[in-house]
Amino acid sequence: MTFKTLISQKSIQKRNRVLSQEIQRYYSQKEWILLGLMNGSLYFLPDLLRHLPPQTPMETWKVTSYLGTQSTGKLRGIPRSCPPLKNKHVLIVDDILDTGSTLFEVRHAVEKMGALSVRIAVLLSKNVRRQKNVKVHWVGFKIPNRFVVGYGLDLDGKYRNLPDIQEIQP
Ligand code: 5GP
Ligand code: MG
């Protein structure tokens, strides 16, 4: 297996600062909450949060759909209820948008729980395999259709703690 750096930690941090400023500007007059999807946003969520005002609330859901480098198509982990999201403007934060099915389902669940509005921020977006039409409001980087690891992204639980985003070739 070979690894190739696609996005360096320095570029990620620089982009995070810009993203959080834009996000902050949009939500400044709103009652809002960040909803991080774990484990993928393990680093992205706190790195955004670091640049946001200290009163910014957050929740996390642990959702999974992947086995190896393939999506199983079945999403697990959406809770039955999540009271902190009710009557709030919710910003869903995830690592990567691929087929779109994860964010499509999560978004739907958040709407049903009584959110006032739902927006989405992802660090990465692949534009090739989209199966569901999901509008993403903030994107860190657009990347080609490659399997990537690092900065929270894993391969069967491994490589999450690599500081850069790396492309993996089996
Ligand atoms: P989707 O439901 O949009 O197909 O996929 C979303 C989820 O699949 C992401 O939250 C992420 O956990 C996983 N995923 C998609 N592409 C990649 C990738 O290139 N690398 C890793 N590690 N996970 C990915
Ligand atoms: Mg994920």
mmCIF file with all atom_site columns, C-alpha atoms and ligand atoms in Angstrom:
data_model
loop_
_atom_site.group_PDB
_atom_site.id
_atom_site.type_symbol
_atom_site.label_atom_id
_atom_site.label_alt_id
_atom_site.label_comp_id
_atom_site.label_asym_id
_atom_site.label_entity_id
_atom_site.label_seq_id
_atom_site.pdbx_PDB_ins_code
_atom_site.Cartn_x
_atom_site.Cartn_y
_atom_site.Cartn_z
_atom_site.occupancy
_atom_site.B_iso_or_equiv
_atom_site.pdbx_formal_charge
_atom_site.auth_seq_id
_atom_site.auth_comp_id
_atom_site.auth_asym_id
_atom_site.auth_atom_id
_atom_site.pdbx_PDB_model_num
ATOM   1   C  CA  . MET A 1 1   ? 0.000   0.000  0.000  1.00 0.00 ? 1   MET A CA  1
ATOM   2   C  CA  . THR A 1 2   ? 1.349   3.462  -0.852 1.00 0.00 ? 2   THR A CA  1
ATOM   3   C  CA  . PHE A 1 3   ? 0.493   6.846  0.612  1.00 0.00 ? 3   PHE A CA  1
ATOM   4   C  CA  . LYS A 1 4   ? 0.664   10.204 -1.123 1.00 0.00 ? 4   LYS A CA  1
ATOM   5   C  CA  . THR A 1 5   ? 0.012   13.527 0.592  1.00 0.00 ? 5   THR A CA  1
ATOM   6   C  CA  . LEU A 1 6   ? -2.933  15.272 -1.020 1.00 0.00 ? 6   LEU A CA  1
ATOM   7   C  CA  . ILE A 1 7   ? -3.491  18.126 1.462  1.00 0.00 ? 7   ILE A CA  1
ATOM   8   C  CA  . SER A 1 8   ? -0.966  19.191 4.088  1.00 0.00 ? 8   SER A CA  1
ATOM   9   C  CA  . GLN A 1 9   ? -1.873  19.950 7.696  1.00 0.00 ? 9   GLN A CA  1
ATOM   10  C  CA  . LYS A 1 10  ? -0.828  23.545 7.105  1.00 0.00 ? 10  LYS A CA  1
ATOM   11  C  CA  . SER A 1 11  ? -3.285  23.994 4.227  1.00 0.00 ? 11  SER A CA  1
ATOM   12  C  CA  . ILE A 1 12  ? -6.023  22.346 6.300  1.00 0.00 ? 12  ILE A CA  1
ATOM   13  C  CA  . GLN A 1 13  ? -5.495  24.737 9.214  1.00 0.00 ? 13  GLN A CA  1
ATOM   14  C  CA  . LYS A 1 14  ? -5.402  27.757 6.934  1.00 0.00 ? 14  LYS A CA  1
ATOM   15  C  CA  . ARG A 1 15  ? -8.653  26.704 5.287  1.00 0.00 ? 15  ARG A CA  1
ATOM   16  C  CA  . ASN A 1 16  ? -10.299 25.955 8.652  1.00 0.00 ? 16  ASN A CA  1
ATOM   17  C  CA  . ARG A 1 17  ? -9.693  29.509 9.771  1.00 0.00 ? 17  ARG A CA  1
ATOM   18  C  CA  . VAL A 1 18  ? -11.422 30.904 6.686  1.00 0.00 ? 18  VAL A CA  1
ATOM   19  C  CA  . LEU A 1 19  ? -14.314 28.439 6.948  1.00 0.00 ? 19  LEU A CA  1
ATOM   20  C  CA  . SER A 1 20  ? -14.964 29.206 10.598 1.00 0.00 ? 20  SER A CA  1
ATOM   21  C  CA  . GLN A 1 21  ? -14.982 32.945 9.881  1.00 0.00 ? 21  GLN A CA  1
ATOM   22  C  CA  . GLU A 1 22  ? -17.571 32.475 7.149  1.00 0.00 ? 22  GLU A CA  1
ATOM   23  C  CA  . ILE A 1 23  ? -19.631 30.184 9.359  1.00 0.00 ? 23  ILE A CA  1
ATOM   24  C  CA  . GLN A 1 24  ? -19.447 32.604 12.251 1.00 0.00 ? 24  GLN A CA  1
ATOM   25  C  CA  . ARG A 1 25  ? -20.587 35.470 10.050 1.00 0.00 ? 25  ARG A CA  1
ATOM   26  C  CA  . TYR A 1 26  ? -23.593 33.484 8.866  1.00 0.00 ? 26  TYR A CA  1
ATOM   27  C  CA  . TYR A 1 27  ? -24.706 32.300 12.325 1.00 0.00 ? 27  TYR A CA  1
ATOM   28  C  CA  . SER A 1 28  ? -23.771 35.353 14.380 1.00 0.00 ? 28  SER A CA  1
ATOM   29  C  CA  . GLN A 1 29  ? -27.371 36.460 15.038 1.00 0.00 ? 29  GLN A CA  1
ATOM   30  C  CA  . LYS A 1 30  ? -28.831 32.934 15.236 1.00 0.00 ? 30  LYS A CA  1
ATOM   31  C  CA  . GLU A 1 31  ? -29.418 30.345 17.957 1.00 0.00 ? 31  GLU A CA  1
ATOM   32  C  CA  . TRP A 1 32  ? -27.327 27.594 16.499 1.00 0.00 ? 32  TRP A CA  1
ATOM   33  C  CA  . ILE A 1 33  ? -25.554 24.353 17.241 1.00 0.00 ? 33  ILE A CA  1
ATOM   34  C  CA  . LEU A 1 34  ? -22.834 22.311 15.567 1.00 0.00 ? 34  LEU A CA  1
ATOM   35  C  CA  . LEU A 1 35  ? -23.592 18.639 14.988 1.00 0.00 ? 35  LEU A CA  1
ATOM   36  C  CA  . GLY A 1 36  ? -20.380 16.711 14.313 1.00 0.00 ? 36  GLY A CA  1
ATOM   37  C  CA  . LEU A 1 37  ? -20.505 13.261 12.742 1.00 0.00 ? 37  LEU A CA  1
ATOM   38  C  CA  . MET A 1 38  ? -18.050 10.908 14.364 1.00 0.00 ? 38  MET A CA  1
ATOM   39  C  CA  . ASN A 1 39  ? -15.561 9.495  13.973 1.00 0.00 ? 39  ASN A CA  1
ATOM   40  C  CA  . GLY A 1 40  ? -14.787 11.265 10.703 1.00 0.00 ? 40  GLY A CA  1
ATOM   41  C  CA  . SER A 1 41  ? -14.956 14.799 12.104 1.00 0.00 ? 41  SER A CA  1
ATOM   42  C  CA  . LEU A 1 42  ? -12.733 13.872 15.045 1.00 0.00 ? 42  LEU A CA  1
ATOM   43  C  CA  . TYR A 1 43  ? -10.242 16.637 14.139 1.00 0.00 ? 43  TYR A CA  1
ATOM   44  C  CA  . PHE A 1 44  ? -12.253 18.865 11.805 1.00 0.00 ? 44  PHE A CA  1
ATOM   45  C  CA  . LEU A 1 45  ? -15.003 19.621 14.348 1.00 0.00 ? 45  LEU A CA  1
ATOM   46  C  CA  . PRO A 1 46  ? -12.718 20.767 17.209 1.00 0.00 ? 46  PRO A CA  1
ATOM   47  C  CA  . ASP A 1 47  ? -10.466 22.663 14.809 1.00 0.00 ? 47  ASP A CA  1
ATOM   48  C  CA  . LEU A 1 48  ? -13.460 24.678 13.591 1.00 0.00 ? 48  LEU A CA  1
ATOM   49  C  CA  . LEU A 1 49  ? -14.723 25.070 17.134 1.00 0.00 ? 49  LEU A CA  1
ATOM   50  C  CA  . ARG A 1 50  ? -11.397 26.545 18.262 1.00 0.00 ? 50  ARG A CA  1
ATOM   51  C  CA  . HIS A 1 51  ? -12.019 29.568 16.033 1.00 0.00 ? 51  HIS A CA  1
ATOM   52  C  CA  . LEU A 1 52  ? -15.677 30.022 17.045 1.00 0.00 ? 52  LEU A CA  1
ATOM   53  C  CA  . PRO A 1 53  ? -17.040 32.016 20.012 1.00 0.00 ? 53  PRO A CA  1
ATOM   54  C  CA  . PRO A 1 54  ? -16.757 30.260 23.386 1.00 0.00 ? 54  PRO A CA  1
ATOM   55  C  CA  . GLN A 1 55  ? -20.543 29.991 23.812 1.00 0.00 ? 55  GLN A CA  1
ATOM   56  C  CA  . THR A 1 56  ? -20.948 27.882 20.638 1.00 0.00 ? 56  THR A CA  1
ATOM   57  C  CA  . PRO A 1 57  ? -22.750 24.624 21.521 1.00 0.00 ? 57  PRO A CA  1
ATOM   58  C  CA  . MET A 1 58  ? -22.063 21.246 19.902 1.00 0.00 ? 58  MET A CA  1
ATOM   59  C  CA  . GLU A 1 59  ? -23.333 17.687 19.759 1.00 0.00 ? 59  GLU A CA  1
ATOM   60  C  CA  . THR A 1 60  ? -21.918 14.585 18.115 1.00 0.00 ? 60  THR A CA  1
ATOM   61  C  CA  . TRP A 1 61  ? -23.518 11.540 16.563 1.00 0.00 ? 61  TRP A CA  1
ATOM   62  C  CA  . LYS A 1 62  ? -21.542 8.431  15.844 1.00 0.00 ? 62  LYS A CA  1
ATOM   63  C  CA  . VAL A 1 63  ? -22.702 7.188  12.448 1.00 0.00 ? 63  VAL A CA  1
ATOM   64  C  CA  . THR A 1 64  ? -21.098 4.545  10.221 1.00 0.00 ? 64  THR A CA  1
ATOM   65  C  CA  . SER A 1 65  ? -21.613 3.181  6.739  1.00 0.00 ? 65  SER A CA  1
ATOM   66  C  CA  . TYR A 1 66  ? -18.185 2.086  5.584  1.00 0.00 ? 66  TYR A CA  1
ATOM   67  C  CA  . LEU A 1 67  ? -16.413 -1.248 5.564  1.00 0.00 ? 67  LEU A CA  1
ATOM   68  C  CA  . GLY A 1 68  ? -12.878 -0.997 4.189  1.00 0.00 ? 68  GLY A CA  1
ATOM   69  C  CA  . THR A 1 69  ? -12.871 1.373  1.233  1.00 0.00 ? 69  THR A CA  1
ATOM   70  C  CA  . GLN A 1 70  ? -16.485 0.596  0.268  1.00 0.00 ? 70  GLN A CA  1
ATOM   71  C  CA  . SER A 1 71  ? -19.729 2.115  1.496  1.00 0.00 ? 71  SER A CA  1
ATOM   72  C  CA  . THR A 1 72  ? -22.133 -0.559 2.741  1.00 0.00 ? 72  THR A CA  1
ATOM   73  C  CA  . GLY A 1 73  ? -25.024 1.709  1.790  1.00 0.00 ? 73  GLY A CA  1
ATOM   74  C  CA  . LYS A 1 74  ? -26.567 1.213  5.235  1.00 0.00 ? 74  LYS A CA  1
ATOM   75  C  CA  . LEU A 1 75  ? -26.214 3.966  7.758  1.00 0.00 ? 75  LEU A CA  1
ATOM   76  C  CA  . ARG A 1 76  ? -26.205 3.124  11.443 1.00 0.00 ? 76  ARG A CA  1
ATOM   77  C  CA  . GLY A 1 77  ? -26.178 5.331  14.495 1.00 0.00 ? 77  GLY A CA  1
ATOM   78  C  CA  . ILE A 1 78  ? -28.828 8.011  14.005 1.00 0.00 ? 78  ILE A CA  1
ATOM   79  C  CA  . PRO A 1 79  ? -30.393 8.554  17.466 1.00 0.00 ? 79  PRO A CA  1
ATOM   80  C  CA  . ARG A 1 80  ? -34.145 8.401  18.028 1.00 0.00 ? 80  ARG A CA  1
ATOM   81  C  CA  . SER A 1 81  ? -34.145 11.862 19.468 1.00 0.00 ? 81  SER A CA  1
ATOM   82  C  CA  . CYS A 1 82  ? -31.707 14.674 20.153 1.00 0.00 ? 82  CYS A CA  1
ATOM   83  C  CA  . PRO A 1 83  ? -33.360 17.450 22.211 1.00 0.00 ? 83  PRO A CA  1
ATOM   84  C  CA  . PRO A 1 84  ? -30.520 20.019 21.858 1.00 0.00 ? 84  PRO A CA  1
ATOM   85  C  CA  . LEU A 1 85  ? -31.279 20.331 18.123 1.00 0.00 ? 85  LEU A CA  1
ATOM   86  C  CA  . LYS A 1 86  ? -34.922 21.311 18.538 1.00 0.00 ? 86  LYS A CA  1
ATOM   87  C  CA  . ASN A 1 87  ? -35.680 24.910 17.499 1.00 0.00 ? 87  ASN A CA  1
ATOM   88  C  CA  . LYS A 1 88  ? -32.032 25.530 16.678 1.00 0.00 ? 88  LYS A CA  1
ATOM   89  C  CA  . HIS A 1 89  ? -30.218 26.333 13.453 1.00 0.00 ? 89  HIS A CA  1
ATOM   90  C  CA  . VAL A 1 90  ? -28.138 23.203 12.971 1.00 0.00 ? 90  VAL A CA  1
ATOM   91  C  CA  . LEU A 1 91  ? -24.813 23.024 11.167 1.00 0.00 ? 91  LEU A CA  1
ATOM   92  C  CA  . ILE A 1 92  ? -23.889 19.414 10.382 1.00 0.00 ? 92  ILE A CA  1
ATOM   93  C  CA  . VAL A 1 93  ? -20.122 18.921 10.220 1.00 0.00 ? 93  VAL A CA  1
ATOM   94  C  CA  . ASP A 1 94  ? -18.644 15.899 8.467  1.00 0.00 ? 94  ASP A CA  1
ATOM   95  C  CA  . ASP A 1 95  ? -15.316 14.826 7.046  1.00 0.00 ? 95  ASP A CA  1
ATOM   96  C  CA  . ILE A 1 96  ? -16.242 14.064 3.458  1.00 0.00 ? 96  ILE A CA  1
ATOM   97  C  CA  . LEU A 1 97  ? -19.108 14.076 0.989  1.00 0.00 ? 97  LEU A CA  1
ATOM   98  C  CA  . ASP A 1 98  ? -18.963 11.111 -1.351 1.00 0.00 ? 98  ASP A CA  1
ATOM   99  C  CA  . THR A 1 99  ? -22.176 9.442  -2.569 1.00 0.00 ? 99  THR A CA  1
ATOM   100 C  CA  . GLY A 1 100 ? -24.131 11.838 -0.358 1.00 0.00 ? 100 GLY A CA  1
ATOM   101 C  CA  . SER A 1 101 ? -26.235 9.149  1.305  1.00 0.00 ? 101 SER A CA  1
ATOM   102 C  CA  . THR A 1 102 ? -24.859 9.751  4.817  1.00 0.00 ? 102 THR A CA  1
ATOM   103 C  CA  . LEU A 1 103 ? -25.551 13.479 4.805  1.00 0.00 ? 103 LEU A CA  1
ATOM   104 C  CA  . PHE A 1 104 ? -28.874 12.992 3.016  1.00 0.00 ? 104 PHE A CA  1
ATOM   105 C  CA  . GLU A 1 105 ? -30.134 10.716 5.795  1.00 0.00 ? 105 GLU A CA  1
ATOM   106 C  CA  . VAL A 1 106 ? -28.649 12.733 8.636  1.00 0.00 ? 106 VAL A CA  1
ATOM   107 C  CA  . ARG A 1 107 ? -30.098 15.934 7.260  1.00 0.00 ? 107 ARG A CA  1
ATOM   108 C  CA  . HIS A 1 108 ? -33.540 14.362 6.996  1.00 0.00 ? 108 HIS A CA  1
ATOM   109 C  CA  . ALA A 1 109 ? -33.339 13.104 10.597 1.00 0.00 ? 109 ALA A CA  1
ATOM   110 C  CA  . VAL A 1 110 ? -32.262 16.529 11.888 1.00 0.00 ? 110 VAL A CA  1
ATOM   111 C  CA  . GLU A 1 111 ? -35.161 18.208 10.080 1.00 0.00 ? 111 GLU A CA  1
ATOM   112 C  CA  . LYS A 1 112 ? -37.616 15.724 11.627 1.00 0.00 ? 112 LYS A CA  1
ATOM   113 C  CA  . MET A 1 113 ? -36.232 16.550 15.077 1.00 0.00 ? 113 MET A CA  1
ATOM   114 C  CA  . GLY A 1 114 ? -37.462 20.124 14.736 1.00 0.00 ? 114 GLY A CA  1
ATOM   115 C  CA  . ALA A 1 115 ? -34.396 22.067 13.623 1.00 0.00 ? 115 ALA A CA  1
ATOM   116 C  CA  . LEU A 1 116 ? -35.157 25.603 12.424 1.00 0.00 ? 116 LEU A CA  1
ATOM   117 C  CA  . SER A 1 117 ? -32.705 25.235 9.551  1.00 0.00 ? 117 SER A CA  1
ATOM   118 C  CA  . VAL A 1 118 ? -30.063 22.744 8.485  1.00 0.00 ? 118 VAL A CA  1
ATOM   119 C  CA  . ARG A 1 119 ? -26.797 23.527 6.745  1.00 0.00 ? 119 ARG A CA  1
ATOM   120 C  CA  . ILE A 1 120 ? -23.786 21.317 6.057  1.00 0.00 ? 120 ILE A CA  1
ATOM   121 C  CA  . ALA A 1 121 ? -20.037 21.860 6.265  1.00 0.00 ? 121 ALA A CA  1
ATOM   122 C  CA  . VAL A 1 122 ? -17.606 19.223 4.999  1.00 0.00 ? 122 VAL A CA  1
ATOM   123 C  CA  . LEU A 1 123 ? -13.855 19.286 4.888  1.00 0.00 ? 123 LEU A CA  1
ATOM   124 C  CA  . LEU A 1 124 ? -13.690 17.325 1.628  1.00 0.00 ? 124 LEU A CA  1
ATOM   125 C  CA  . SER A 1 125 ? -15.979 16.747 -1.312 1.00 0.00 ? 125 SER A CA  1
ATOM   126 C  CA  . LYS A 1 126 ? -15.604 14.163 -4.052 1.00 0.00 ? 126 LYS A CA  1
ATOM   127 C  CA  . ASN A 1 127 ? -17.711 15.076 -7.026 1.00 0.00 ? 127 ASN A CA  1
ATOM   128 C  CA  . VAL A 1 128 ? -17.808 11.838 -8.888 1.00 0.00 ? 128 VAL A CA  1
ATOM   129 C  CA  . ARG A 1 129 ? -20.000 9.300  -7.176 1.00 0.00 ? 129 ARG A CA  1
ATOM   130 C  CA  . ARG A 1 130 ? -22.905 11.452 -6.015 1.00 0.00 ? 130 ARG A CA  1
ATOM   131 C  CA  . GLN A 1 131 ? -26.105 9.407  -5.690 1.00 0.00 ? 131 GLN A CA  1
ATOM   132 C  CA  . LYS A 1 132 ? -28.119 11.772 -3.533 1.00 0.00 ? 132 LYS A CA  1
ATOM   133 C  CA  . ASN A 1 133 ? -28.590 15.438 -4.149 1.00 0.00 ? 133 ASN A CA  1
ATOM   134 C  CA  . VAL A 1 134 ? -27.355 17.145 -0.990 1.00 0.00 ? 134 VAL A CA  1
ATOM   135 C  CA  . LYS A 1 135 ? -26.614 20.821 -0.815 1.00 0.00 ? 135 LYS A CA  1
ATOM   136 C  CA  . VAL A 1 136 ? -23.402 21.523 1.064  1.00 0.00 ? 136 VAL A CA  1
ATOM   137 C  CA  . HIS A 1 137 ? -22.876 25.108 2.179  1.00 0.00 ? 137 HIS A CA  1
ATOM   138 C  CA  . TRP A 1 138 ? -19.211 25.044 3.166  1.00 0.00 ? 138 TRP A CA  1
ATOM   139 C  CA  . VAL A 1 139 ? -16.561 22.835 1.551  1.00 0.00 ? 139 VAL A CA  1
ATOM   140 C  CA  . GLY A 1 140 ? -12.931 22.828 2.610  1.00 0.00 ? 140 GLY A CA  1
ATOM   141 C  CA  . PHE A 1 141 ? -11.441 21.158 -0.465 1.00 0.00 ? 141 PHE A CA  1
ATOM   142 C  CA  . LYS A 1 142 ? -12.720 19.440 -3.583 1.00 0.00 ? 142 LYS A CA  1
ATOM   143 C  CA  . ILE A 1 143 ? -10.769 16.268 -4.265 1.00 0.00 ? 143 ILE A CA  1
ATOM   144 C  CA  . PRO A 1 144 ? -10.664 13.662 -7.047 1.00 0.00 ? 144 PRO A CA  1
ATOM   145 C  CA  . ASN A 1 145 ? -12.318 10.283 -6.626 1.00 0.00 ? 145 ASN A CA  1
ATOM   146 C  CA  . ARG A 1 146 ? -9.583  8.682  -4.508 1.00 0.00 ? 146 ARG A CA  1
ATOM   147 C  CA  . PHE A 1 147 ? -9.727  6.995  -1.131 1.00 0.00 ? 147 PHE A CA  1
ATOM   148 C  CA  . VAL A 1 148 ? -8.122  9.260  1.447  1.00 0.00 ? 148 VAL A CA  1
ATOM   149 C  CA  . VAL A 1 149 ? -7.056  8.845  5.075  1.00 0.00 ? 149 VAL A CA  1
ATOM   150 C  CA  . GLY A 1 150 ? -5.661  11.062 7.810  1.00 0.00 ? 150 GLY A CA  1
ATOM   151 C  CA  . TYR A 1 151 ? -6.941  14.055 9.775  1.00 0.00 ? 151 TYR A CA  1
ATOM   152 C  CA  . GLY A 1 152 ? -9.820  11.937 11.113 1.00 0.00 ? 152 GLY A CA  1
ATOM   153 C  CA  . LEU A 1 153 ? -10.431 9.798  8.040  1.00 0.00 ? 153 LEU A CA  1
ATOM   154 C  CA  . ASP A 1 154 ? -9.758  6.097  8.502  1.00 0.00 ? 154 ASP A CA  1
ATOM   155 C  CA  . LEU A 1 155 ? -9.338  2.810  6.745  1.00 0.00 ? 155 LEU A CA  1
ATOM   156 C  CA  . ASP A 1 156 ? -10.979 0.222  9.017  1.00 0.00 ? 156 ASP A CA  1
ATOM   157 C  CA  . GLY A 1 157 ? -10.094 2.298  12.063 1.00 0.00 ? 157 GLY A CA  1
ATOM   158 C  CA  . LYS A 1 158 ? -6.487  2.937  11.075 1.00 0.00 ? 158 LYS A CA  1
ATOM   159 C  CA  . TYR A 1 159 ? -4.585  6.038  9.910  1.00 0.00 ? 159 TYR A CA  1
ATOM   160 C  CA  . ARG A 1 160 ? -7.016  8.511  11.476 1.00 0.00 ? 160 ARG A CA  1
ATOM   161 C  CA  . ASN A 1 161 ? -4.244  10.309 13.295 1.00 0.00 ? 161 ASN A CA  1
ATOM   162 C  CA  . LEU A 1 162 ? -2.058  11.050 10.265 1.00 0.00 ? 162 LEU A CA  1
ATOM   163 C  CA  . PRO A 1 163 ? -1.696  14.842 10.306 1.00 0.00 ? 163 PRO A CA  1
ATOM   164 C  CA  . ASP A 1 164 ? -2.015  15.338 6.537  1.00 0.00 ? 164 ASP A CA  1
ATOM   165 C  CA  . ILE A 1 165 ? -4.705  14.056 4.215  1.00 0.00 ? 165 ILE A CA  1
ATOM   166 C  CA  . GLN A 1 166 ? -3.190  11.249 2.215  1.00 0.00 ? 166 GLN A CA  1
ATOM   167 C  CA  . GLU A 1 167 ? -4.327  9.338  -0.793 1.00 0.00 ? 167 GLU A CA  1
ATOM   168 C  CA  . ILE A 1 168 ? -4.080  5.598  -0.390 1.00 0.00 ? 168 ILE A CA  1
ATOM   169 C  CA  . GLN A 1 169 ? -3.341  3.137  -3.162 1.00 0.00 ? 169 GLN A CA  1
ATOM   170 C  CA  . PRO A 1 170 ? -3.730  -0.568 -2.411 1.00 0.00 ? 170 PRO A CA  1
HETATM 171 P  P1  . 5GP B 2 .   ? -21.260 9.005  1.570  1.00 0.00 ? 1   5GP B P1  1
HETATM 172 O  O1  . 5GP B 2 .   ? -22.413 8.578  2.416  1.00 0.00 ? 1   5GP B O1  1
HETATM 173 O  O2  . 5GP B 2 .   ? -21.343 10.458 1.109  1.00 0.00 ? 1   5GP B O2  1
HETATM 174 O  O3  . 5GP B 2 .   ? -20.990 8.071  0.443  1.00 0.00 ? 1   5GP B O3  1
HETATM 175 O  O4  . 5GP B 2 .   ? -19.943 8.861  2.420  1.00 0.00 ? 1   5GP B O4  1
HETATM 176 C  C1  . 5GP B 2 .   ? -19.754 9.589  3.510  1.00 0.00 ? 1   5GP B C1  1
HETATM 177 C  C2  . 5GP B 2 .   ? -18.881 8.863  4.500  1.00 0.00 ? 1   5GP B C2  1
HETATM 178 O  O5  . 5GP B 2 .   ? -18.102 7.843  3.896  1.00 0.00 ? 1   5GP B O5  1
HETATM 179 C  C3  . 5GP B 2 .   ? -17.922 9.849  5.060  1.00 0.00 ? 1   5GP B C3  1
HETATM 180 O  O6  . 5GP B 2 .   ? -18.451 10.472 6.201  1.00 0.00 ? 1   5GP B O6  1
HETATM 181 C  C4  . 5GP B 2 .   ? -16.726 8.968  5.369  1.00 0.00 ? 1   5GP B C4  1
HETATM 182 O  O7  . 5GP B 2 .   ? -16.859 8.434  6.664  1.00 0.00 ? 1   5GP B O7  1
HETATM 183 C  C5  . 5GP B 2 .   ? -16.781 7.852  4.362  1.00 0.00 ? 1   5GP B C5  1
HETATM 184 N  N1  . 5GP B 2 .   ? -15.876 8.094  3.224  1.00 0.00 ? 1   5GP B N1  1
HETATM 185 C  C6  . 5GP B 2 .   ? -16.188 8.470  1.975  1.00 0.00 ? 1   5GP B C6  1
HETATM 186 N  N2  . 5GP B 2 .   ? -15.091 8.610  1.200  1.00 0.00 ? 1   5GP B N2  1
HETATM 187 C  C7  . 5GP B 2 .   ? -14.038 8.333  2.002  1.00 0.00 ? 1   5GP B C7  1
HETATM 188 C  C8  . 5GP B 2 .   ? -12.609 8.331  1.798  1.00 0.00 ? 1   5GP B C8  1
HETATM 189 O  O8  . 5GP B 2 .   ? -12.049 8.620  0.734  1.00 0.00 ? 1   5GP B O8  1
HETATM 190 N  N3  . 5GP B 2 .   ? -11.869 7.996  2.882  1.00 0.00 ? 1   5GP B N3  1
HETATM 191 C  C9  . 5GP B 2 .   ? -12.403 7.677  4.088  1.00 0.00 ? 1   5GP B C9  1
HETATM 192 N  N4  . 5GP B 2 .   ? -11.569 7.353  5.049  1.00 0.00 ? 1   5GP B N4  1
HETATM 193 N  N5  . 5GP B 2 .   ? -13.735 7.681  4.318  1.00 0.00 ? 1   5GP B N5  1
HETATM 194 C  C10 . 5GP B 2 .   ? -14.545 8.015  3.280  1.00 0.00 ? 1   5GP B C10 1
HETATM 195 MG MG  . MG  B 3 .   ? -18.085 9.871  8.164  1.00 0.00 ? 2   MG  B MG  1
#
